[in-house]
Coordinates of C-alpha atoms in Angstrom, one line a residue:
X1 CA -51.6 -80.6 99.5
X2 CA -48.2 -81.0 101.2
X3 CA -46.9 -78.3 98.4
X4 CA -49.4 -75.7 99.3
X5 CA -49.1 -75.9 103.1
X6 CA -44.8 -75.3 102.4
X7 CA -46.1 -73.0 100.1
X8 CA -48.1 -71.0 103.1
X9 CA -45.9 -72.1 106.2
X10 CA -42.6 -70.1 104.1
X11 CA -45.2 -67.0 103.7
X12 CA -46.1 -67.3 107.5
X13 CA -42.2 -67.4 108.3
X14 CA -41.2 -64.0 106.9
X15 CA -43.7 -62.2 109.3
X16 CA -43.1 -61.9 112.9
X17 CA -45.2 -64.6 115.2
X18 CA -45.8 -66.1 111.7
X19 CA -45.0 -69.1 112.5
X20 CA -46.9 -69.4 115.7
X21 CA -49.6 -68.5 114.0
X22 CA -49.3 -70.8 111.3
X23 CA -49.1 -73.5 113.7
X24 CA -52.3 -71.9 115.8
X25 CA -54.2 -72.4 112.2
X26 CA -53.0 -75.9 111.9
X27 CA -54.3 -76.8 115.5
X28 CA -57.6 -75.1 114.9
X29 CA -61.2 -77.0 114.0
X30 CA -63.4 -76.2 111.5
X31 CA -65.1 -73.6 113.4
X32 CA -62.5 -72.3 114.7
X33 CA -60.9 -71.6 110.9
X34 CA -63.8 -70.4 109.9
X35 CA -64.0 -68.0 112.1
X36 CA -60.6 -66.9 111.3
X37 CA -62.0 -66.2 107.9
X38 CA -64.0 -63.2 109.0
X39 CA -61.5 -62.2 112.1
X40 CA -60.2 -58.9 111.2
X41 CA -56.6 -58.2 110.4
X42 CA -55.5 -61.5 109.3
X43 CA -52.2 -61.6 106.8
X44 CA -53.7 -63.5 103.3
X45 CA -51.5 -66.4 104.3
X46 CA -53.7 -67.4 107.2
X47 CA -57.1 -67.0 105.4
X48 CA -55.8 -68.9 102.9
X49 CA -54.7 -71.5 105.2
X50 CA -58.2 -71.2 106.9
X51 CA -60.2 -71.7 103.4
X52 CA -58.0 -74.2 101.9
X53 CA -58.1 -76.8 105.3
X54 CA -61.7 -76.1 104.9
X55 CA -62.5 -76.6 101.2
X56 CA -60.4 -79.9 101.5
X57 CA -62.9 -81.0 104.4
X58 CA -65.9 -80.5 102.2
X59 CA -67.0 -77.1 104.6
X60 CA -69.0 -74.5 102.2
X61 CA -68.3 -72.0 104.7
X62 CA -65.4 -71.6 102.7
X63 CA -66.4 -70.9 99.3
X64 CA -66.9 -67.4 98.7
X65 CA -62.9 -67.4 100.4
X66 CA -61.9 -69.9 97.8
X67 CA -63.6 -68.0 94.5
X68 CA -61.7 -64.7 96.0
X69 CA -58.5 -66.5 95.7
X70 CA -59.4 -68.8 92.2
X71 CA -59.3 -65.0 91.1
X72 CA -56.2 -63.9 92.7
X73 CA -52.9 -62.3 90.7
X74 CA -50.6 -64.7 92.0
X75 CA -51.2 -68.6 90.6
X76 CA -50.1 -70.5 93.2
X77 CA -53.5 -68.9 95.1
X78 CA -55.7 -69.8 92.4
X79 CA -54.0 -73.2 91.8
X80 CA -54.7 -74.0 95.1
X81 CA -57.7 -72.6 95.8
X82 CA -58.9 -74.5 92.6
X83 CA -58.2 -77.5 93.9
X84 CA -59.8 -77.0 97.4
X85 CA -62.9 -75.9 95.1
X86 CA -62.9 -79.1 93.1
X87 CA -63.0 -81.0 96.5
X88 CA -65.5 -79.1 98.4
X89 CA -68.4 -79.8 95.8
X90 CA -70.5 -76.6 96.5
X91 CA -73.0 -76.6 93.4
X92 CA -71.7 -72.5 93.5
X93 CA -68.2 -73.3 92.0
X94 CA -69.1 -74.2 88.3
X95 CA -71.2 -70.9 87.9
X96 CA -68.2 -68.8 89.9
X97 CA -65.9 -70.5 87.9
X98 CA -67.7 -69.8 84.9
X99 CA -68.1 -66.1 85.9
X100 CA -64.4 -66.2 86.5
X101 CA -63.2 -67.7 83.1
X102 CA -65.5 -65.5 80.9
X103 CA -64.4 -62.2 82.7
X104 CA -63.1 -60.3 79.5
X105 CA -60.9 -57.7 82.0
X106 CA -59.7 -61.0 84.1
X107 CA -58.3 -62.7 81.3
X108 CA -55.2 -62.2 82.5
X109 CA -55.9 -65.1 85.7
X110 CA -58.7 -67.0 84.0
X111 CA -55.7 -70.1 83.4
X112 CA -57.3 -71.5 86.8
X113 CA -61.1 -71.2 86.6
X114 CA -60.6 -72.8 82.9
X115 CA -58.8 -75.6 84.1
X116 CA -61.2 -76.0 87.4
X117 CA -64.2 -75.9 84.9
X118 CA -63.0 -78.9 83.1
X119 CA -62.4 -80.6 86.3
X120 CA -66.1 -80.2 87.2
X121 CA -67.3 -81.5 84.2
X122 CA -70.4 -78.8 85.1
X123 CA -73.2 -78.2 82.8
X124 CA -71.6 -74.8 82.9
X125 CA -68.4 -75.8 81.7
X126 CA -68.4 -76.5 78.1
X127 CA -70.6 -73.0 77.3
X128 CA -67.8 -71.2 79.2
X129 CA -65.1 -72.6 77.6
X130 CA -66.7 -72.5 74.2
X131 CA -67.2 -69.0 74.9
X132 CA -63.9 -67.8 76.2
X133 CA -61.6 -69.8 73.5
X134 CA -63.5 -67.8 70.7
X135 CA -62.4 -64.5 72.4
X136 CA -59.2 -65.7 72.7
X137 CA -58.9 -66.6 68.7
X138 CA -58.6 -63.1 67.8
X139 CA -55.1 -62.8 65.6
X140 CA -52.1 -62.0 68.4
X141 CA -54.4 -62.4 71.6
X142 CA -51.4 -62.7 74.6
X143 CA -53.4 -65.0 76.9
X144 CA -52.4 -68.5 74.4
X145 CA -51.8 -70.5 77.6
X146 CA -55.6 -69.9 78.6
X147 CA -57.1 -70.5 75.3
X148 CA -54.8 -73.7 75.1
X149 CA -56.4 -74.9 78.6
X150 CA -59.9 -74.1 77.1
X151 CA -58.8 -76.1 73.8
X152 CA -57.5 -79.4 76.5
X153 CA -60.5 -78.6 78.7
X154 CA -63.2 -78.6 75.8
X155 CA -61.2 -82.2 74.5
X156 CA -61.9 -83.7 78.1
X157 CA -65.7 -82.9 78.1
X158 CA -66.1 -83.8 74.2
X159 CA -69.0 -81.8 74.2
X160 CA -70.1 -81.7 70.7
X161 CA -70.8 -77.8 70.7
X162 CA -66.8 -77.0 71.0
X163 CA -66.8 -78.4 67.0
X164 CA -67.1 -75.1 65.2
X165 CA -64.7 -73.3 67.4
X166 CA -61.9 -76.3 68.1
X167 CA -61.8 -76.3 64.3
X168 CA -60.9 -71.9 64.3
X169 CA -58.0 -73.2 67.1
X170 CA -56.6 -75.5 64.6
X171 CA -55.3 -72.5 62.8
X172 CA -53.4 -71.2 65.8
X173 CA -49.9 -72.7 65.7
X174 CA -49.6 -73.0 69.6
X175 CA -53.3 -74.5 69.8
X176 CA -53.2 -76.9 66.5
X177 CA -51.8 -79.8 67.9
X178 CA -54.6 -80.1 71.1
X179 CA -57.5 -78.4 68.6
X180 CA -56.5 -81.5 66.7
X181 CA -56.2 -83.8 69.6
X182 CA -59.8 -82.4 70.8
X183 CA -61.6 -82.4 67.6
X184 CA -60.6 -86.5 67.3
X185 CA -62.4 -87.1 70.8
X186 CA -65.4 -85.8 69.2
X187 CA -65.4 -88.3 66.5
X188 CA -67.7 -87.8 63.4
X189 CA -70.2 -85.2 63.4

């Protein structure tokens, strides 16, 4: 928590009255942030601030601000928005997650949504993975470190399903180690 709130407060300190109003958001209550998430004209920064305080309170008002940023470019925003998700315990986040992870043009930023979909231990979560991991089999597919967190993630749920295609990752030299790993967890068929 500590790391994301630096993380934010540096953001908020290369605008002008940044700081003030990093400090404002810090002071605020749970109304009053999540009102800031709909005020108009606020920098990222503070509606991140706003929905992570929020999600780490357990307050749904800020999950659709949270599954914005799980799907954000920059992984610091999905990391923590992740985590404020896996906290807040709306039964929304497995199915966004899911949505998230299996979004064939959002491959790219999936890393987070896997990873949170594992966490949740969803029914959701094994179909997803399962799903997304065979995509990302396909001979030169650039996104390894996602199909590697759907290989670790399917080996935390042992989900029986994930057999057929943790077996097809153990041919994939940066996945054969964990495919293995996984496909242990299972135990005999």
């Amino acid at each position: 928590m500590n790391d994301v709130l630096e993380r934010l407060r540096a953001e908020a300190g290369l605008a002008p009255e940044g700081e003030a109003q990093y400090e404002a958001l810090l002071a605020q209550d749970a109304d009053g942030l999540a009102a800031s998430l709909t005020s108009a004209g606020l920098p990222l920064w503070a509606r991140e601030t706003a929905a992570y305080r929020l999600g780490l309170a357990g307050d749904r008002r800020a999950f659709e601000s949270l599954v914005l940023l799980l799907n954000h470019r920059d992984p610091p925003r999905c990391e923590a928005a992740a985590q404020a998700l896996a906290v807040l315990g709306d039964p929304r986040t497995a199915r966004a997650a899911a949505a998230l992870a299996t979004n064939e043009l959002r491959t790219a930023y999936a890393l987070h949504p896997v990873r949170l979909l594992a966490a949740l231990r969803a029914p959701e979560s094994a179909p997803a993975l399962i799903s997304t991991l065979s995509r990302l089999l396909a001979p030169h597919d650039p996104y390894w470190r996602v199909a590697l967190a759907c290989v670790e993630g399917l080996g935390a749920l042992a989900d029986q399903r994930a057999r057929e295609v943790l077996t097809r990752a153990q041919s994939h030299p940066r996945l054969a180690v964990a495919a293995t790993a996984a496909l242990r967890g299972l135990g005999a068929a």
